[in-house]
Amino acid sequence: MDSAGTRPGDGANPSSAPKAAGAATLPELKIQLANPRGFCAGVERAIQIVERALEKYGRPVYVRHEIVHNRFVVEGLEARGAIFVEDLDDVPDDFPVVFSAHGVPKSVPAEAESRKLLYVDATCPLVSKVHREAERHYKNGKQIILVGHAGHPEVVGTIGQLPDGAVLLLQSVEDVATVDVADPDNIAYVTQTTLSIDDTAEIVAALCKRFPLIDGPKKEDICYATTNRQESVKAIARQCDAMLVVGAPNSSNSLRLVEVAERSGCARARLVQRATDIDWDWLGDAKCLGITAGASAPETLVNEVISAVRERFDVTIEEVSGIEENVTFKLPRDLANA
Ligand code: SF4
């Protein structure tokens, strides 16, 4: 285990921890632990890229944008010598820079090359796949519609794969009715990888209804990790009186898990970055608490949340069986043997 302290399963397993003295007097609470939850292959790879870059090039290594959307992860890497910046202008010459898992507009590596910066691209391969799709459609003369959230770095990166104006951004079913395309018979859509499966299906259905000849991805762009985490929340939502989603407020896939929980029958769901964020009054007299984590949230923080719950309740934990994930992504060749 490295000092970033960010791998799933880190730390003591709270499900097997002894109960606190006097636990018998505590109110009973069942925890339903969603499965799968937490780190995905793209996040694991991105963190590893920064760690390997630090080993290979020494400190500091600059990282453009949070490598993944989680403060705990970012602070762990900062302690090891990573410096996070939002703009390439803030990277001095002669220092390596890593681009975050969310992807970057083409102008970013182009600028790095013009400055002769050593850069490593940690864009998740599943985001890169969407970039290549958009490029392919564009080369085939199609106008591109991107379904996603304005301002999210992944959306900025995908729009930035193509010349200005080539990509139209849609955020809702309502947007479909008003979007103005040049040739309705010559358009294609791609989506952000971390959207709500159900919302996106509605938007895509509206697009296909309005533009019957629209081209789309062969396999949907929402990634396996986003899909599996939403499905695992749906599987437990109805039994849970409340749900805690461990994740960051700027993490798209974590925010979607809160929405999915509430829409799938859980009375209330909240995002917490870590245990200190838990509002115990909000939890009230819940008898069953669901816990899950977004794709950029380490298992250490899930364990921390469970430990905090154990201090106030007599807890039994039920870990739901779910899809087994065995996705891994290769590191860039330069860092594979670092
Ligand atoms: S959430 Fe999906 S697209 Fe984003 S890093 Fe993880 S696997 Fe890649």
Coordinates of C-alpha atoms and ligand atoms in Angstrom, one line a residue:
M1 CA 0.0 0.0 0.0
D2 CA 1.4 3.3 -1.0
S3 CA 1.4 6.4 1.1
A4 CA -1.4 8.1 -1.0
G5 CA -3.6 5.8 1.1
T6 CA -6.2 5.6 -1.7
R7 CA -6.7 2.0 -2.6
P8 CA -10.1 0.2 -2.2
G9 CA -10.2 -2.0 0.9
D10 CA -7.6 0.1 2.7
G11 CA -7.6 0.2 6.4
A12 CA -9.4 -1.9 8.9
N13 CA -12.5 -3.6 7.7
P14 CA -15.3 -2.0 9.8
S15 CA -17.6 -4.8 9.0
S16 CA -15.4 -7.1 11.1
A17 CA -14.4 -4.5 13.7
P18 CA -15.4 -5.3 17.3
K19 CA -18.3 -3.4 18.6
A20 CA -17.6 -0.5 20.9
A21 CA -18.0 -1.1 24.6
G22 CA -21.6 -0.6 25.6
A23 CA -22.8 -1.2 22.0
A24 CA -25.8 -3.1 23.3
T25 CA -27.3 0.1 24.5
L26 CA -26.9 1.8 21.1
P27 CA -29.9 1.9 18.7
E28 CA -29.8 -0.8 16.0
L29 CA -28.9 0.1 12.5
K30 CA -28.5 -2.1 9.4
I31 CA -26.1 -0.9 6.8
Q32 CA -26.6 -2.0 3.3
L33 CA -23.3 -1.6 1.5
A34 CA -23.7 -1.1 -2.2
N35 CA -21.5 -3.2 -4.5
P36 CA -19.7 -2.3 -6.6
R37 CA -18.8 1.1 -5.3
G38 CA -15.8 3.4 -5.2
F39 CA -12.7 3.5 -7.4
C40 CA -13.0 2.5 -11.1
A41 CA -10.2 1.4 -13.4
G42 CA -9.8 4.9 -14.9
V43 CA -9.3 6.5 -11.5
E44 CA -6.9 3.8 -10.3
R45 CA -4.9 4.3 -13.5
A46 CA -4.8 8.1 -13.2
I47 CA -3.6 8.0 -9.6
Q48 CA -1.0 5.5 -10.5
I49 CA 0.2 7.7 -13.3
V50 CA 0.9 10.5 -10.9
E51 CA 2.6 8.2 -8.4
R52 CA 4.8 6.7 -11.1
A53 CA 5.6 10.1 -12.5
L54 CA 6.8 11.2 -9.0
E55 CA 8.9 8.1 -8.8
K56 CA 10.4 8.5 -12.2
Y57 CA 10.9 12.3 -12.4
G58 CA 11.1 13.2 -8.8
R59 CA 9.1 16.0 -7.1
P60 CA 7.4 18.2 -8.0
V61 CA 5.2 16.8 -10.7
Y62 CA 2.5 19.2 -11.8
V63 CA -1.1 18.0 -12.4
R64 CA -3.5 20.0 -14.5
H65 CA -6.8 20.0 -12.6
E66 CA -7.6 17.5 -9.8
I67 CA -6.4 14.2 -11.1
V68 CA -9.7 12.8 -10.0
H69 CA -12.5 14.6 -8.2
N70 CA -11.6 13.8 -4.6
R71 CA -9.8 16.1 -2.1
F72 CA -8.5 13.2 0.0
V73 CA -6.8 11.7 -3.1
V74 CA -5.5 15.1 -4.2
E75 CA -4.1 15.9 -0.7
G76 CA -2.4 12.5 -0.5
L77 CA -0.6 13.2 -3.8
E78 CA 0.2 16.7 -2.8
A79 CA 2.0 15.3 0.3
R80 CA 4.1 13.2 -2.0
G81 CA 5.1 16.1 -4.2
A82 CA 2.3 16.7 -6.7
I83 CA 1.3 20.3 -7.4
F84 CA -2.2 20.8 -8.7
V85 CA -2.9 23.7 -11.1
E86 CA -5.8 24.7 -13.2
D87 CA -3.9 26.2 -16.1
L88 CA -0.9 25.1 -18.1
D89 CA 0.4 28.7 -17.7
D90 CA 1.0 27.8 -14.0
V91 CA 3.4 25.0 -14.9
P92 CA 7.0 26.2 -15.0
D93 CA 9.2 25.1 -17.9
D94 CA 11.3 22.0 -17.2
F95 CA 8.8 20.3 -15.0
P96 CA 6.6 17.3 -16.0
V97 CA 2.8 17.8 -16.0
V98 CA 0.0 15.2 -15.9
F99 CA -3.4 15.8 -17.5
S100 CA -6.4 14.6 -15.4
A101 CA -8.6 11.6 -15.9
H102 CA -11.4 13.8 -17.3
G103 CA -9.6 14.6 -20.5
V104 CA -8.4 17.9 -22.0
P105 CA -9.1 19.9 -25.1
K106 CA -6.6 19.3 -27.9
S107 CA -5.3 22.8 -27.3
V108 CA -3.7 21.7 -24.0
P109 CA -1.3 19.0 -25.3
A110 CA -0.6 21.3 -28.3
E111 CA 0.4 24.1 -26.0
A112 CA 2.5 21.7 -23.9
E113 CA 4.3 20.6 -27.0
S114 CA 4.9 24.1 -28.2
R115 CA 6.5 24.8 -24.8
K116 CA 8.4 21.5 -25.0
L117 CA 6.9 20.4 -21.7
L118 CA 7.2 16.8 -20.7
Y119 CA 3.5 15.7 -20.3
V120 CA 1.6 12.5 -19.4
D121 CA -2.0 12.2 -20.4
A122 CA -4.0 10.4 -17.7
T123 CA -7.3 10.7 -19.6
C124 CA -9.4 7.7 -18.9
P125 CA -9.4 5.4 -22.0
L126 CA -13.2 5.4 -21.9
V127 CA -13.2 9.2 -22.2
S128 CA -10.7 9.0 -25.0
K129 CA -13.0 6.5 -26.7
V130 CA -15.7 9.2 -26.8
H131 CA -13.2 11.7 -28.2
R132 CA -12.4 9.3 -31.0
E133 CA -16.1 8.8 -31.7
A134 CA -16.7 12.5 -32.0
E135 CA -13.7 12.9 -34.3
R136 CA -14.9 10.0 -36.5
H137 CA -18.4 11.5 -36.9
Y138 CA -16.9 14.9 -37.6
K139 CA -14.6 13.4 -40.3
N140 CA -17.7 11.9 -41.8
G141 CA -19.2 15.3 -42.1
K142 CA -21.7 15.1 -39.3
Q143 CA -22.6 17.7 -36.8
I144 CA -22.0 16.5 -33.2
I145 CA -24.4 16.7 -30.3
L146 CA -22.8 16.1 -26.9
V147 CA -25.2 15.2 -24.1
G148 CA -23.5 16.4 -20.9
H149 CA -23.2 19.0 -18.1
A150 CA -21.9 22.4 -19.1
G151 CA -18.6 23.3 -17.5
H152 CA -17.7 19.8 -16.4
P153 CA -14.0 19.2 -17.4
E154 CA -14.9 16.1 -19.4
V155 CA -17.4 18.1 -21.4
V156 CA -14.9 20.9 -22.0
G157 CA -12.3 18.3 -23.1
T158 CA -14.7 16.5 -25.5
I159 CA -15.9 19.8 -27.1
G160 CA -12.2 20.8 -27.4
Q161 CA -11.4 17.8 -29.6
L162 CA -13.1 19.5 -32.5
P163 CA -13.0 23.0 -34.0
D164 CA -15.2 25.7 -32.4
G165 CA -18.9 25.3 -33.2
A166 CA -18.6 21.6 -34.3
V167 CA -20.2 20.3 -31.1
L168 CA -23.6 21.4 -29.7
L169 CA -24.1 20.7 -26.0
L170 CA -27.5 19.4 -24.8
Q171 CA -28.3 19.0 -21.1
S172 CA -31.9 18.0 -21.0
V173 CA -34.9 16.6 -22.9
E174 CA -36.1 20.3 -23.2
D175 CA -32.9 21.2 -25.0
V176 CA -33.7 18.6 -27.7
A177 CA -36.8 20.5 -28.7
T178 CA -35.0 23.7 -29.3
V179 CA -31.6 22.6 -30.6
D180 CA -30.8 24.1 -34.0
V181 CA -28.9 21.8 -36.3
A182 CA -27.7 22.6 -39.8
D183 CA -28.9 19.3 -41.4
P184 CA -31.2 17.1 -39.3
D185 CA -30.2 14.1 -41.5
N186 CA -26.5 14.5 -40.9
I187 CA -25.9 14.5 -37.1
A188 CA -24.5 12.2 -34.5
Y189 CA -24.5 12.2 -30.7
V190 CA -22.0 11.3 -28.0
T191 CA -22.4 11.6 -24.3
Q192 CA -20.4 12.3 -21.1
T193 CA -19.4 9.1 -19.5
T194 CA -20.7 9.8 -16.0
L195 CA -24.4 10.7 -16.6
S196 CA -27.5 9.3 -15.1
I197 CA -28.4 6.2 -17.2
D198 CA -32.1 6.9 -17.0
D199 CA -32.0 10.7 -17.8
T200 CA -29.7 10.0 -20.7
A201 CA -32.0 7.3 -22.1
E202 CA -34.8 9.9 -22.1
I203 CA -32.7 12.5 -23.8
V204 CA -31.5 9.9 -26.4
A205 CA -35.0 8.8 -27.0
A206 CA -36.1 12.4 -27.6
L207 CA -33.2 12.9 -30.0
C208 CA -34.0 9.8 -32.0
K209 CA -37.7 10.9 -32.1
R210 CA -36.8 14.3 -33.4
F211 CA -33.9 13.2 -35.6
P212 CA -34.7 9.6 -36.8
L213 CA -31.4 9.4 -38.8
I214 CA -29.2 10.5 -36.0
D215 CA -26.0 8.4 -35.5
G216 CA -24.9 7.3 -32.1
P217 CA -22.3 5.2 -30.3
K218 CA -22.3 1.4 -31.0
K219 CA -22.1 0.8 -27.3
E220 CA -23.3 3.6 -25.0
D221 CA -20.8 6.2 -23.8
I222 CA -21.8 6.0 -20.2
C223 CA -19.0 3.9 -18.8
Y224 CA -19.2 0.6 -17.1
A225 CA -18.3 2.0 -13.6
T226 CA -21.0 4.7 -13.7
T227 CA -23.6 2.1 -14.9
N228 CA -22.6 -0.5 -12.3
R229 CA -22.6 2.0 -9.4
Q230 CA -26.0 3.3 -10.4
E231 CA -27.4 -0.2 -10.7
S232 CA -26.0 -1.2 -7.3
V233 CA -27.7 1.8 -5.7
K234 CA -31.0 0.9 -7.4
A235 CA -30.7 -2.6 -6.0
I236 CA -30.7 -1.4 -2.3
A237 CA -32.5 2.0 -2.5
R238 CA -36.0 0.7 -1.7
Q239 CA -34.9 -1.1 1.5
C240 CA -33.0 1.9 2.8
D241 CA -34.4 4.7 4.9
A242 CA -31.5 6.9 4.1
M243 CA -28.4 6.6 1.8
L244 CA -24.9 8.2 2.2
V245 CA -22.9 8.6 -1.0
V246 CA -19.2 9.1 -0.3
G247 CA -17.9 11.4 -2.9
A248 CA -17.0 15.0 -3.8
P249 CA -19.5 17.8 -4.7
N250 CA -17.7 18.2 -8.1
S251 CA -17.8 14.5 -8.9
S252 CA -20.5 14.0 -11.5
N253 CA -20.9 10.3 -11.0
S254 CA -21.2 10.7 -7.2
L255 CA -23.9 13.4 -7.6
R256 CA -25.8 11.1 -9.9
L257 CA -25.8 8.3 -7.2
V258 CA -27.6 10.7 -4.8
E259 CA -30.3 11.3 -7.5
V260 CA -30.6 7.6 -8.4
A261 CA -31.0 6.6 -4.7
E262 CA -33.9 9.1 -4.2
R263 CA -35.6 8.3 -7.5
S264 CA -35.3 4.6 -6.8
G265 CA -37.2 4.6 -3.6
C266 CA -34.8 5.8 -0.9
A267 CA -36.5 8.5 1.1
R268 CA -33.4 10.6 1.5
A269 CA -29.8 10.5 0.2
R270 CA -26.8 12.7 0.8
L271 CA -23.4 13.2 -0.5
V272 CA -20.6 13.2 2.2
Q273 CA -17.0 13.8 1.5
R274 CA -16.0 12.0 4.7
A275 CA -17.3 11.0 8.2
T276 CA -17.2 14.6 9.6
D277 CA -19.8 15.6 7.0
I278 CA -22.5 13.3 8.3
D279 CA -25.5 15.1 9.7
W280 CA -26.7 12.8 12.5
D281 CA -30.0 14.7 12.9
W282 CA -30.7 14.2 9.2
L283 CA -30.1 10.4 9.7
G284 CA -32.8 10.5 12.4
D285 CA -34.3 7.2 13.4
A286 CA -33.3 5.4 10.2
K287 CA -33.3 1.6 10.7
C288 CA -31.5 0.8 7.4
L289 CA -28.8 3.0 6.0
G290 CA -27.4 2.5 2.5
I291 CA -23.8 3.4 1.8
T292 CA -22.0 3.7 -1.5
A293 CA -19.2 5.7 -3.0
G294 CA -18.6 7.4 -6.3
A295 CA -15.9 6.2 -8.7
S296 CA -13.3 8.7 -7.4
A297 CA -13.9 8.0 -3.7
P298 CA -11.4 5.7 -2.0
E299 CA -12.6 2.8 0.2
T300 CA -10.7 4.3 3.1
L301 CA -13.3 7.0 3.3
V302 CA -16.2 4.4 3.2
N303 CA -14.5 2.6 6.1
E304 CA -14.2 5.9 7.9
V305 CA -17.9 6.6 7.5
I306 CA -18.8 3.1 8.7
S307 CA -16.6 3.5 11.7
A308 CA -18.3 6.8 12.6
V309 CA -21.7 5.1 12.3
R310 CA -20.6 2.3 14.5
E311 CA -19.8 4.8 17.3
R312 CA -23.5 5.8 17.5
F313 CA -25.3 2.6 16.5
D314 CA -25.3 -1.1 17.0
V315 CA -24.5 -1.9 13.4
T316 CA -25.0 -4.9 11.3
I317 CA -23.6 -4.8 7.8
E318 CA -25.0 -6.5 4.8
E319 CA -22.8 -6.2 1.7
V320 CA -24.9 -6.7 -1.3
S321 CA -23.5 -9.0 -4.0
G322 CA -23.2 -7.2 -7.3
I323 CA -21.4 -7.3 -10.6
E324 CA -17.8 -8.3 -10.3
E325 CA -15.6 -5.7 -12.1
N326 CA -12.3 -6.9 -13.6
V327 CA -11.6 -3.9 -15.8
T328 CA -8.0 -2.6 -15.8
F329 CA -6.3 -0.1 -18.1
K330 CA -2.6 -0.1 -19.1
L331 CA -0.3 2.6 -18.0
P332 CA 1.4 4.8 -20.6
R333 CA 4.4 3.0 -21.9
D334 CA 6.9 5.5 -20.4
L335 CA 5.6 4.9 -16.9
A336 CA 4.7 1.2 -17.1
N337 CA 8.1 0.1 -15.8
A338 CA 8.9 3.2 -13.7
Ligands
SF4_1 S1 -15.9 6.9 -14.1 FE1 -15.8 5.8 -16.0 S2 -15.0 7.3 -17.5 FE2 -14.6 8.1 -15.5 S3 -12.5 7.5 -15.0 FE3 -13.9 5.9 -14.2 S4 -14.1 4.3 -15.8 FE4 -13.2 6.2 -16.7

